[in-house]
């Protein structure tokens, strides 16, 4: 990241190759269209380049930071272009990892395994808990909006979101132990 | 609220806000709620610890999606936009002095272990590798478990039989000029123990490319042990 901050284009190329696939996948999941996902991904990476990659290590991994930027831009795109149609029909359980396992780096393999753990934890949640979490994360909806969409009290949404997040975090910790 | 909570100075509102940390990380709170959570985080270490504990779950949500490969054209567009934003002089034919602004030169202070590593490296440099040959304008140098192909001023470093770095650490390449090691690219190791990375810096006049183990995110000066090196001569 220091090299990208110094406007090193080859370092940026390595950075894109490392995180571009995950970024595009997340953008596609949120906006649901190839062209929009490409636009979001391009905007996110170019903004990282032009801003000098102001990454703060205390806030988490480079990967999480990058995907956070992509998510924010994807949700902005969703609000601006598509009226925030809720994406409830995606089958996130389908894992179409195109690269053979032996080509994954150790970090990628660890992330893959952790993502699988988290996916399993989400599957085990009651539907009403996983639904509110997915609406918030992939749809960009606030708790108030979710309560309105699902015709339930705000307090119920808050409780389900809290319980769901604590459950998956606890299960993730147990899976990593 | 337990007695311990009272001892920690927590009140009902604080505990209510702590329960919203997951929603805060998901971005699902109203602006006013987010502001109150942030005020709490500023003043509460236990709340910040809980936030740190919760964060990996939210970060990993991004990785649970169906993996799709972007079109190669997207990569070209992004890198093209990056290239177009560079000042013209950074892309012109290189004189070594012009590229110097991309290097961190001078003022490098090596930590004792790294300094010793450089001394050992300089002493052992005669045994560190040899030139394999020249092919079509590029030259290949061999080191221990490493090969450097230099074409013009840039190079590609390839590693084989490499163990993965320890947790929270990564391998980083450096360009050696005299006693100085100038930071270059981070290196990701594939599961089969190989790695390839571009060395984008001016290698004209460089003595070696060195790989060390550094904290994740890289370092501006070497702090860890030398993994391998390739002599350029």
CSV table of C-alpha atoms in Angstrom, one decimal:
chain,number,residue,atom,x,y,z
A,1,UNK,CA,0.0,0.0,0.0
A,2,UNK,CA,2.8,2.5,0.6
A,3,UNK,CA,3.9,1.9,-3.0
A,4,UNK,CA,0.4,2.7,-4.3
A,5,UNK,CA,0.4,5.8,-2.1
A,6,UNK,CA,3.6,6.7,-4.0
A,7,UNK,CA,1.8,6.3,-7.3
A,8,UNK,CA,3.6,3.1,-8.3
A,9,UNK,CA,1.4,1.7,-11.2
A,10,UNK,CA,2.9,-1.8,-11.1
A,11,UNK,CA,2.2,-2.1,-7.4
A,12,UNK,CA,-1.3,-1.0,-8.2
A,13,UNK,CA,-1.5,-3.7,-10.9
A,14,UNK,CA,-0.6,-6.3,-8.3
A,15,UNK,CA,-3.1,-4.8,-5.9
A,16,UNK,CA,-5.9,-5.1,-8.5
A,17,UNK,CA,-5.0,-8.6,-9.5
A,18,UNK,CA,-5.1,-9.6,-5.8
A,19,UNK,CA,-8.5,-8.0,-5.0
A,20,UNK,CA,-10.2,-7.3,-8.3
A,21,UNK,CA,-12.1,-10.6,-8.5
A,22,UNK,CA,-13.5,-10.4,-5.0
A,23,UNK,CA,-14.4,-6.7,-5.6
A,24,UNK,CA,-16.2,-7.4,-8.8
A,25,UNK,CA,-18.1,-10.4,-7.3
A,26,UNK,CA,-19.3,-8.2,-4.4
A,27,UNK,CA,-20.3,-5.4,-6.7
A,28,UNK,CA,-22.2,-7.8,-8.9
A,29,UNK,CA,-24.0,-9.3,-5.9
A,30,UNK,CA,-25.2,-5.9,-4.8
A,31,UNK,CA,-26.1,-4.2,-8.1
A,32,UNK,CA,-27.1,-7.4,-10.0
A,33,UNK,CA,-25.9,-6.2,-13.4
A,34,UNK,CA,-22.6,-6.9,-15.2
A,35,UNK,CA,-22.2,-3.3,-16.6
A,36,UNK,CA,-23.1,-1.6,-13.3
A,37,UNK,CA,-20.8,-4.0,-11.4
A,38,UNK,CA,-17.9,-3.2,-13.8
A,39,UNK,CA,-18.6,0.6,-13.4
A,40,UNK,CA,-18.6,0.2,-9.6
A,41,UNK,CA,-15.4,-1.8,-9.5
A,42,UNK,CA,-13.7,0.7,-11.9
A,43,UNK,CA,-14.8,3.7,-9.8
A,44,UNK,CA,-13.7,2.1,-6.6
A,45,UNK,CA,-10.2,1.1,-7.8
A,46,UNK,CA,-9.6,4.4,-9.6
A,47,UNK,CA,-10.7,6.3,-6.5
A,48,UNK,CA,-8.2,4.3,-4.4
A,49,UNK,CA,-5.4,5.1,-6.9
A,50,UNK,CA,-6.3,8.8,-7.1
A,51,UNK,CA,-6.7,9.3,-3.3
A,52,UNK,CA,-3.2,7.8,-2.7
A,53,UNK,CA,-4.6,4.6,-1.1
A,54,UNK,CA,-5.1,6.2,2.3
A,55,UNK,CA,-5.3,2.8,4.1
A,56,UNK,CA,-5.1,2.7,7.9
A,57,UNK,CA,-3.8,-0.6,9.1
A,58,UNK,CA,-5.5,-0.2,12.5
A,59,UNK,CA,-8.9,-0.4,10.7
A,60,UNK,CA,-8.4,-3.9,9.4
A,61,UNK,CA,-6.9,-5.8,6.4
A,62,UNK,CA,-6.3,-4.2,3.0
A,63,UNK,CA,-8.8,-6.7,1.6
A,64,UNK,CA,-11.6,-5.6,4.0
A,65,UNK,CA,-10.8,-2.0,3.5
A,66,UNK,CA,-10.9,-2.4,-0.3
A,67,UNK,CA,-14.2,-4.4,-0.3
A,68,UNK,CA,-15.7,-1.8,2.1
A,69,UNK,CA,-15.1,0.9,-0.5
A,70,UNK,CA,-16.6,-1.3,-3.3
A,71,UNK,CA,-19.6,-2.0,-1.1
A,72,UNK,CA,-20.2,1.6,-0.4
A,73,UNK,CA,-20.0,2.5,-4.1
A,74,UNK,CA,-22.2,-0.4,-5.1
A,75,UNK,CA,-24.9,0.7,-2.7
A,76,UNK,CA,-24.7,4.3,-3.9
A,77,UNK,CA,-25.1,2.9,-7.4
A,78,UNK,CA,-28.1,0.9,-6.3
A,79,UNK,CA,-29.8,3.9,-4.7
A,80,UNK,CA,-29.0,6.1,-7.7
A,81,UNK,CA,-29.8,3.9,-10.6
A,82,UNK,CA,-32.1,1.1,-9.5
A,83,UNK,CA,-34.3,2.4,-6.7
A,84,UNK,CA,-32.9,-0.1,-4.2
A,85,UNK,CA,-34.8,-3.2,-5.3
A,86,UNK,CA,-34.2,-5.8,-2.6
A,87,UNK,CA,-31.9,-8.6,-3.8
A,88,UNK,CA,-33.5,-11.6,-2.1
A,89,UNK,CA,-33.3,-14.1,-4.9
A,90,UNK,CA,-29.5,-14.6,-5.2
A,91,UNK,CA,-28.2,-18.0,-4.3
A,92,UNK,CA,-25.2,-17.2,-2.3
A,93,UNK,CA,-24.7,-20.8,-1.5
A,94,UNK,CA,-23.4,-21.6,-4.9
A,95,UNK,CA,-19.7,-21.5,-4.8
A,96,UNK,CA,-18.2,-21.2,-8.2
A,97,UNK,CA,-14.6,-20.8,-7.4
A,98,UNK,CA,-13.0,-20.9,-10.8
A,99,UNK,CA,-9.5,-21.3,-9.8
A,100,UNK,CA,-8.2,-24.8,-8.9
A,101,UNK,CA,-7.4,-25.1,-5.2
A,102,UNK,CA,-3.7,-25.6,-5.7
A,103,UNK,CA,-3.4,-22.2,-7.3
A,104,UNK,CA,-4.8,-20.4,-4.2
A,105,UNK,CA,-2.3,-18.7,-2.0
A,106,UNK,CA,-2.3,-19.5,1.7
A,107,UNK,CA,-4.1,-16.2,2.4
A,108,UNK,CA,-6.7,-16.9,-0.3
A,109,UNK,CA,-7.3,-20.5,1.0
A,110,UNK,CA,-7.8,-19.2,4.5
A,111,UNK,CA,-10.2,-16.6,3.3
A,112,UNK,CA,-12.1,-19.2,1.3
A,113,UNK,CA,-12.3,-21.4,4.3
A,114,UNK,CA,-13.5,-18.6,6.6
A,115,UNK,CA,-16.1,-17.5,4.0
A,116,UNK,CA,-17.3,-21.0,3.9
A,117,UNK,CA,-17.6,-21.1,7.7
A,118,UNK,CA,-19.5,-17.8,7.6
A,119,UNK,CA,-21.8,-19.0,4.9
A,120,UNK,CA,-22.6,-22.1,6.9
A,121,UNK,CA,-23.2,-19.9,10.0
A,122,UNK,CA,-25.6,-17.7,7.9
A,123,UNK,CA,-27.4,-20.9,6.7
A,124,UNK,CA,-27.9,-22.0,10.2
A,125,UNK,CA,-29.6,-18.8,11.3
A,126,UNK,CA,-33.3,-18.6,11.4
A,127,UNK,CA,-34.5,-17.1,8.1
A,128,UNK,CA,-35.8,-14.0,9.8
A,129,UNK,CA,-32.3,-13.2,11.2
A,130,UNK,CA,-30.3,-13.9,8.1
A,131,UNK,CA,-32.8,-12.0,6.0
A,132,UNK,CA,-32.4,-8.7,7.9
A,133,UNK,CA,-28.6,-9.1,7.9
A,134,UNK,CA,-28.5,-9.7,4.1
A,135,UNK,CA,-30.9,-6.8,3.5
A,136,UNK,CA,-28.6,-4.5,5.4
A,137,UNK,CA,-25.3,-5.6,4.0
A,138,UNK,CA,-26.2,-6.4,0.4
A,139,UNK,CA,-29.1,-4.1,0.0
A,140,UNK,CA,-27.8,-1.1,2.0
A,141,UNK,CA,-31.1,-0.8,3.9
A,142,UNK,CA,-31.3,0.8,7.3
A,143,UNK,CA,-33.1,-0.9,10.1
A,144,UNK,CA,-36.1,1.5,9.7
A,145,UNK,CA,-36.3,0.7,6.0
A,146,UNK,CA,-36.2,-3.0,6.7
A,147,UNK,CA,-38.9,-2.7,9.4
A,148,UNK,CA,-41.1,-0.9,6.8
A,149,UNK,CA,-40.4,-3.4,4.0
A,150,UNK,CA,-41.1,-6.4,6.2
A,151,UNK,CA,-43.9,-4.8,8.1
A,152,UNK,CA,-42.5,-5.5,11.5
A,153,UNK,CA,-41.6,-3.3,14.5
A,154,UNK,CA,-38.2,-1.6,14.5
A,155,UNK,CA,-37.4,-3.2,17.8
A,156,UNK,CA,-37.9,-6.7,16.2
A,157,UNK,CA,-35.5,-5.8,13.4
A,158,UNK,CA,-32.9,-4.6,15.9
A,159,UNK,CA,-33.2,-7.7,18.0
A,160,UNK,CA,-33.0,-10.1,15.0
A,161,UNK,CA,-30.0,-8.3,13.6
A,162,UNK,CA,-28.2,-8.3,16.9
A,163,UNK,CA,-28.9,-11.9,17.6
A,164,UNK,CA,-28.0,-13.0,14.1
A,165,UNK,CA,-24.7,-11.1,14.1
A,166,UNK,CA,-23.7,-12.4,17.5
A,167,UNK,CA,-24.5,-15.9,16.5
A,168,UNK,CA,-22.5,-15.9,13.3
A,169,UNK,CA,-19.6,-14.2,15.0
A,170,UNK,CA,-19.5,-16.7,17.8
A,171,UNK,CA,-19.8,-19.6,15.3
A,172,UNK,CA,-17.0,-18.1,13.2
A,173,UNK,CA,-14.8,-17.9,16.3
A,174,UNK,CA,-15.6,-21.5,17.1
A,175,UNK,CA,-14.8,-22.6,13.6
A,176,UNK,CA,-11.4,-20.9,13.7
A,177,UNK,CA,-10.5,-22.4,17.1
B,1,UNK,CA,-27.1,-4.3,34.4
B,2,UNK,CA,-24.7,-6.2,36.5
B,3,UNK,CA,-22.5,-4.9,39.3
B,4,UNK,CA,-19.6,-5.3,37.0
B,5,UNK,CA,-21.2,-3.2,34.4
B,6,UNK,CA,-21.8,-0.5,37.0
B,7,UNK,CA,-18.2,-0.7,38.1
B,8,UNK,CA,-17.2,-0.1,34.5
B,9,UNK,CA,-19.4,3.0,34.4
B,10,UNK,CA,-21.9,1.6,32.0
B,11,UNK,CA,-25.4,2.9,31.9
B,12,UNK,CA,-28.5,1.6,30.2
B,13,UNK,CA,-28.0,3.7,27.2
B,14,UNK,CA,-24.4,2.6,26.8
B,15,UNK,CA,-25.5,-1.1,26.9
B,16,UNK,CA,-28.2,-0.4,24.4
B,17,UNK,CA,-25.7,1.2,22.1
B,18,UNK,CA,-23.3,-1.7,22.5
B,19,UNK,CA,-26.1,-4.0,21.2
B,20,UNK,CA,-26.2,-1.9,18.0
B,21,UNK,CA,-22.5,-2.5,17.2
B,22,UNK,CA,-23.4,-5.2,14.6
B,23,UNK,CA,-25.9,-3.0,13.0
B,24,UNK,CA,-23.4,-0.1,13.0
B,25,UNK,CA,-20.9,-2.2,11.2
B,26,UNK,CA,-23.5,-3.3,8.7
B,27,UNK,CA,-24.3,0.4,8.1
B,28,UNK,CA,-27.9,-0.1,9.1
B,29,UNK,CA,-28.3,2.6,11.7
B,30,UNK,CA,-29.7,6.0,11.2
B,31,UNK,CA,-27.2,8.9,11.1
B,32,UNK,CA,-28.2,9.9,14.6
B,33,UNK,CA,-27.8,6.4,16.0
B,34,UNK,CA,-24.4,6.1,14.2
B,35,UNK,CA,-23.3,9.3,15.8
B,36,UNK,CA,-24.2,8.1,19.3
B,37,UNK,CA,-22.4,4.8,18.7
B,38,UNK,CA,-19.3,6.6,17.6
B,39,UNK,CA,-19.4,8.8,20.7
B,40,UNK,CA,-19.6,5.8,22.8
B,41,UNK,CA,-16.8,4.1,21.0
B,42,UNK,CA,-14.6,7.2,21.6
B,43,UNK,CA,-15.0,6.8,25.3
B,44,UNK,CA,-15.4,3.1,25.9
B,45,UNK,CA,-12.5,0.6,25.5
B,46,UNK,CA,-14.8,-2.5,26.1
B,47,UNK,CA,-17.1,-1.2,23.3
B,48,UNK,CA,-14.1,-0.8,21.0
B,49,UNK,CA,-13.0,-4.4,21.8
B,50,UNK,CA,-16.5,-5.7,21.1
B,51,UNK,CA,-16.5,-3.8,17.8
B,52,UNK,CA,-13.1,-5.4,16.9
B,53,UNK,CA,-14.5,-8.8,17.8
B,54,UNK,CA,-17.6,-8.3,15.6
B,55,UNK,CA,-15.8,-6.8,12.6
B,56,UNK,CA,-14.4,-10.0,11.0
B,57,UNK,CA,-17.9,-11.4,10.6
B,58,UNK,CA,-19.0,-8.3,8.7
B,59,UNK,CA,-15.8,-8.2,6.6
B,60,UNK,CA,-16.3,-11.8,5.6
B,61,UNK,CA,-19.8,-11.2,4.4
B,62,UNK,CA,-18.2,-9.8,1.3
B,63,UNK,CA,-16.4,-13.1,0.7
B,64,UNK,CA,-19.5,-15.2,0.9
B,65,UNK,CA,-20.9,-14.1,-2.5
B,66,UNK,CA,-20.8,-16.2,-5.6
B,67,UNK,CA,-17.4,-15.7,-7.2
B,68,UNK,CA,-17.5,-14.1,-10.7
B,69,UNK,CA,-14.4,-13.3,-12.8
B,70,UNK,CA,-14.4,-9.8,-14.2
B,71,UNK,CA,-13.8,-9.4,-17.9
B,72,UNK,CA,-10.2,-8.8,-18.9
B,73,UNK,CA,-11.3,-5.5,-20.5
B,74,UNK,CA,-12.2,-4.2,-17.0
B,75,UNK,CA,-8.6,-4.7,-15.9
B,76,UNK,CA,-7.4,-2.9,-19.0
B,77,UNK,CA,-9.7,0.0,-18.5
B,78,UNK,CA,-8.7,0.5,-14.9
B,79,UNK,CA,-5.0,0.2,-15.5
B,80,UNK,CA,-5.4,2.4,-18.6
B,81,UNK,CA,-7.0,5.1,-16.4
B,82,UNK,CA,-4.2,4.7,-13.9
B,83,UNK,CA,-1.6,5.0,-16.6
B,84,UNK,CA,-3.2,8.0,-18.1
B,85,UNK,CA,-3.1,9.8,-14.8
B,86,UNK,CA,0.6,9.6,-14.5
B,87,UNK,CA,2.8,12.6,-15.3
B,88,UNK,CA,4.4,12.3,-18.7
B,89,UNK,CA,7.9,12.4,-17.3
B,90,UNK,CA,7.3,9.2,-15.2
B,91,UNK,CA,6.7,7.2,-18.4
B,92,UNK,CA,9.5,8.6,-20.5
B,93,UNK,CA,12.6,6.7,-21.4
B,94,UNK,CA,14.4,6.2,-18.2
B,95,UNK,CA,17.6,7.7,-17.0
B,96,UNK,CA,18.4,6.2,-13.6
B,97,UNK,CA,18.3,9.7,-11.9
B,98,UNK,CA,14.7,10.4,-13.2
B,99,UNK,CA,13.4,7.2,-11.6
B,100,UNK,CA,14.9,8.1,-8.3
B,101,UNK,CA,11.8,9.9,-7.1
B,102,UNK,CA,10.0,6.6,-6.9
B,103,UNK,CA,12.6,5.2,-4.5
B,104,UNK,CA,13.0,6.0,-0.9
B,105,UNK,CA,16.7,6.9,-0.9
B,106,UNK,CA,18.7,8.2,1.9
B,107,UNK,CA,17.8,8.2,5.6
B,108,UNK,CA,17.2,4.5,5.5
B,109,UNK,CA,17.9,3.1,9.0
B,110,UNK,CA,18.0,-0.6,9.1
B,111,UNK,CA,17.0,-2.4,12.3
B,112,UNK,CA,19.9,-4.4,13.8
B,113,UNK,CA,18.7,-7.7,12.5
B,114,UNK,CA,18.1,-6.3,9.0
B,115,UNK,CA,21.4,-4.5,9.0
B,116,UNK,CA,23.2,-7.8,10.0
B,117,UNK,CA,21.2,-9.5,7.2
B,118,UNK,CA,22.5,-7.0,4.7
B,119,UNK,CA,26.1,-7.5,5.9
B,120,UNK,CA,25.7,-11.3,5.6
B,121,UNK,CA,24.1,-10.7,2.2
B,122,UNK,CA,27.0,-8.5,1.0
B,123,UNK,CA,29.5,-11.0,2.2
B,124,UNK,CA,27.7,-13.9,0.7
B,125,UNK,CA,26.7,-12.2,-2.5
B,126,UNK,CA,29.3,-14.0,-4.5
B,127,UNK,CA,27.6,-17.3,-3.7
B,128,UNK,CA,24.0,-16.0,-4.1
B,129,UNK,CA,23.5,-16.6,-7.7
B,130,UNK,CA,24.7,-16.5,-11.3
B,131,UNK,CA,23.5,-15.3,-14.7
B,132,UNK,CA,21.6,-17.9,-16.6
B,133,UNK,CA,21.8,-16.3,-19.9
B,134,UNK,CA,20.3,-13.7,-22.2
B,135,UNK,CA,17.4,-14.3,-24.5
B,136,UNK,CA,15.7,-11.8,-26.8
B,137,UNK,CA,16.9,-8.8,-24.8
B,138,UNK,CA,16.1,-10.2,-21.4
B,139,UNK,CA,18.6,-11.6,-19.0
B,140,UNK,CA,17.9,-14.2,-16.3
B,141,UNK,CA,19.7,-14.5,-13.0
B,142,UNK,CA,19.4,-17.5,-10.7
B,143,UNK,CA,19.4,-17.4,-6.9
B,144,UNK,CA,18.5,-20.0,-4.3
B,145,UNK,CA,14.9,-20.9,-5.0
B,146,UNK,CA,14.6,-17.7,-7.0
B,147,UNK,CA,15.0,-16.5,-10.5
B,148,UNK,CA,15.0,-12.9,-11.7
B,149,UNK,CA,14.4,-12.1,-15.4
B,150,UNK,CA,15.4,-8.6,-16.3
B,151,UNK,CA,14.1,-6.9,-19.4
B,152,UNK,CA,15.3,-3.3,-19.8
B,153,UNK,CA,15.2,-1.8,-16.4
B,154,UNK,CA,12.4,-3.9,-14.9
B,155,UNK,CA,12.3,-7.5,-13.7
B,156,UNK,CA,10.1,-10.4,-12.8
B,157,UNK,CA,11.1,-12.4,-9.7
B,158,UNK,CA,10.0,-16.0,-9.5
B,159,UNK,CA,10.2,-18.1,-6.4
B,160,UNK,CA,9.9,-21.9,-6.0
B,161,UNK,CA,9.7,-24.2,-3.1
B,162,UNK,CA,8.7,-21.4,-0.7
B,163,UNK,CA,7.0,-21.9,2.6
B,164,UNK,CA,4.1,-19.6,3.5
B,165,UNK,CA,5.0,-16.6,5.6
B,166,UNK,CA,4.0,-16.7,9.3
B,167,UNK,CA,0.6,-15.4,10.2
B,168,UNK,CA,0.2,-11.6,9.8
B,169,UNK,CA,3.4,-11.4,7.9
B,170,UNK,CA,4.3,-11.3,4.2
B,171,UNK,CA,7.3,-11.5,1.9
B,172,UNK,CA,8.6,-8.3,0.4
B,173,UNK,CA,11.1,-7.7,-2.4
B,174,UNK,CA,13.8,-5.1,-2.2
B,175,UNK,CA,16.3,-3.8,-4.7
B,176,UNK,CA,19.9,-3.6,-3.3
B,177,UNK,CA,22.1,-0.7,-4.2
B,178,UNK,CA,25.3,-0.7,-2.2
B,179,UNK,CA,24.3,-1.1,1.5
B,180,UNK,CA,20.8,0.2,0.9
B,181,UNK,CA,17.7,-1.9,0.4
B,182,UNK,CA,15.0,0.0,-1.5
B,183,UNK,CA,11.4,-1.3,-1.0
B,184,UNK,CA,9.8,-3.1,-3.9
B,185,UNK,CA,6.8,-5.3,-4.3
B,186,UNK,CA,4.9,-7.5,-1.9
B,187,UNK,CA,4.9,-11.2,-2.7
B,188,UNK,CA,2.0,-13.6,-2.4
B,189,UNK,CA,2.8,-17.3,-2.3
B,190,UNK,CA,0.6,-19.8,-4.1
B,191,UNK,CA,-0.5,-23.0,-2.4
B,192,UNK,CA,2.0,-24.9,-4.5
B,193,UNK,CA,4.9,-22.9,-3.0
B,194,UNK,CA,5.6,-20.7,-6.1
B,195,UNK,CA,5.3,-16.9,-6.5
B,196,UNK,CA,5.8,-14.4,-9.2
B,197,UNK,CA,6.1,-10.7,-8.8
B,198,UNK,CA,7.1,-7.7,-10.9
B,199,UNK,CA,10.0,-5.7,-9.8
B,200,UNK,CA,9.1,-2.4,-11.3
B,201,UNK,CA,12.1,-0.3,-10.2
B,202,UNK,CA,15.1,0.6,-12.2
B,203,UNK,CA,17.4,-2.4,-11.9
B,204,UNK,CA,20.1,-0.8,-14.0
B,205,UNK,CA,23.1,-0.6,-11.6
B,206,UNK,CA,21.4,-2.6,-8.9
B,207,UNK,CA,23.4,-5.3,-7.2
B,208,UNK,CA,20.7,-7.7,-6.2
B,209,UNK,CA,17.0,-8.3,-5.5
B,210,UNK,CA,16.4,-9.5,-1.9
B,211,UNK,CA,13.3,-11.0,-0.3
B,212,UNK,CA,12.6,-10.5,3.4
B,213,UNK,CA,9.8,-11.4,5.8
B,214,UNK,CA,7.9,-8.3,6.9
B,215,UNK,CA,4.7,-7.4,8.8
B,216,UNK,CA,1.5,-7.7,6.7
B,217,UNK,CA,1.1,-4.5,4.6
B,218,UNK,CA,4.8,-4.2,4.0
B,219,UNK,CA,7.6,-2.0,5.4
B,220,UNK,CA,9.5,1.0,4.3
B,221,UNK,CA,12.8,-0.4,5.7
B,222,UNK,CA,13.5,-4.1,6.1
B,223,UNK,CA,12.8,-5.4,9.5
B,224,UNK,CA,12.8,-9.2,9.1
B,225,UNK,CA,15.1,-12.0,8.0
B,226,UNK,CA,16.3,-12.5,4.5
B,227,UNK,CA,14.4,-15.3,2.7
B,228,UNK,CA,16.4,-15.4,-0.5
B,229,UNK,CA,18.2,-13.2,-2.9
B,230,UNK,CA,19.3,-13.0,-6.5
B,231,UNK,CA,22.5,-11.3,-7.5
B,232,UNK,CA,22.5,-9.0,-10.6
B,233,UNK,CA,25.7,-8.7,-12.3
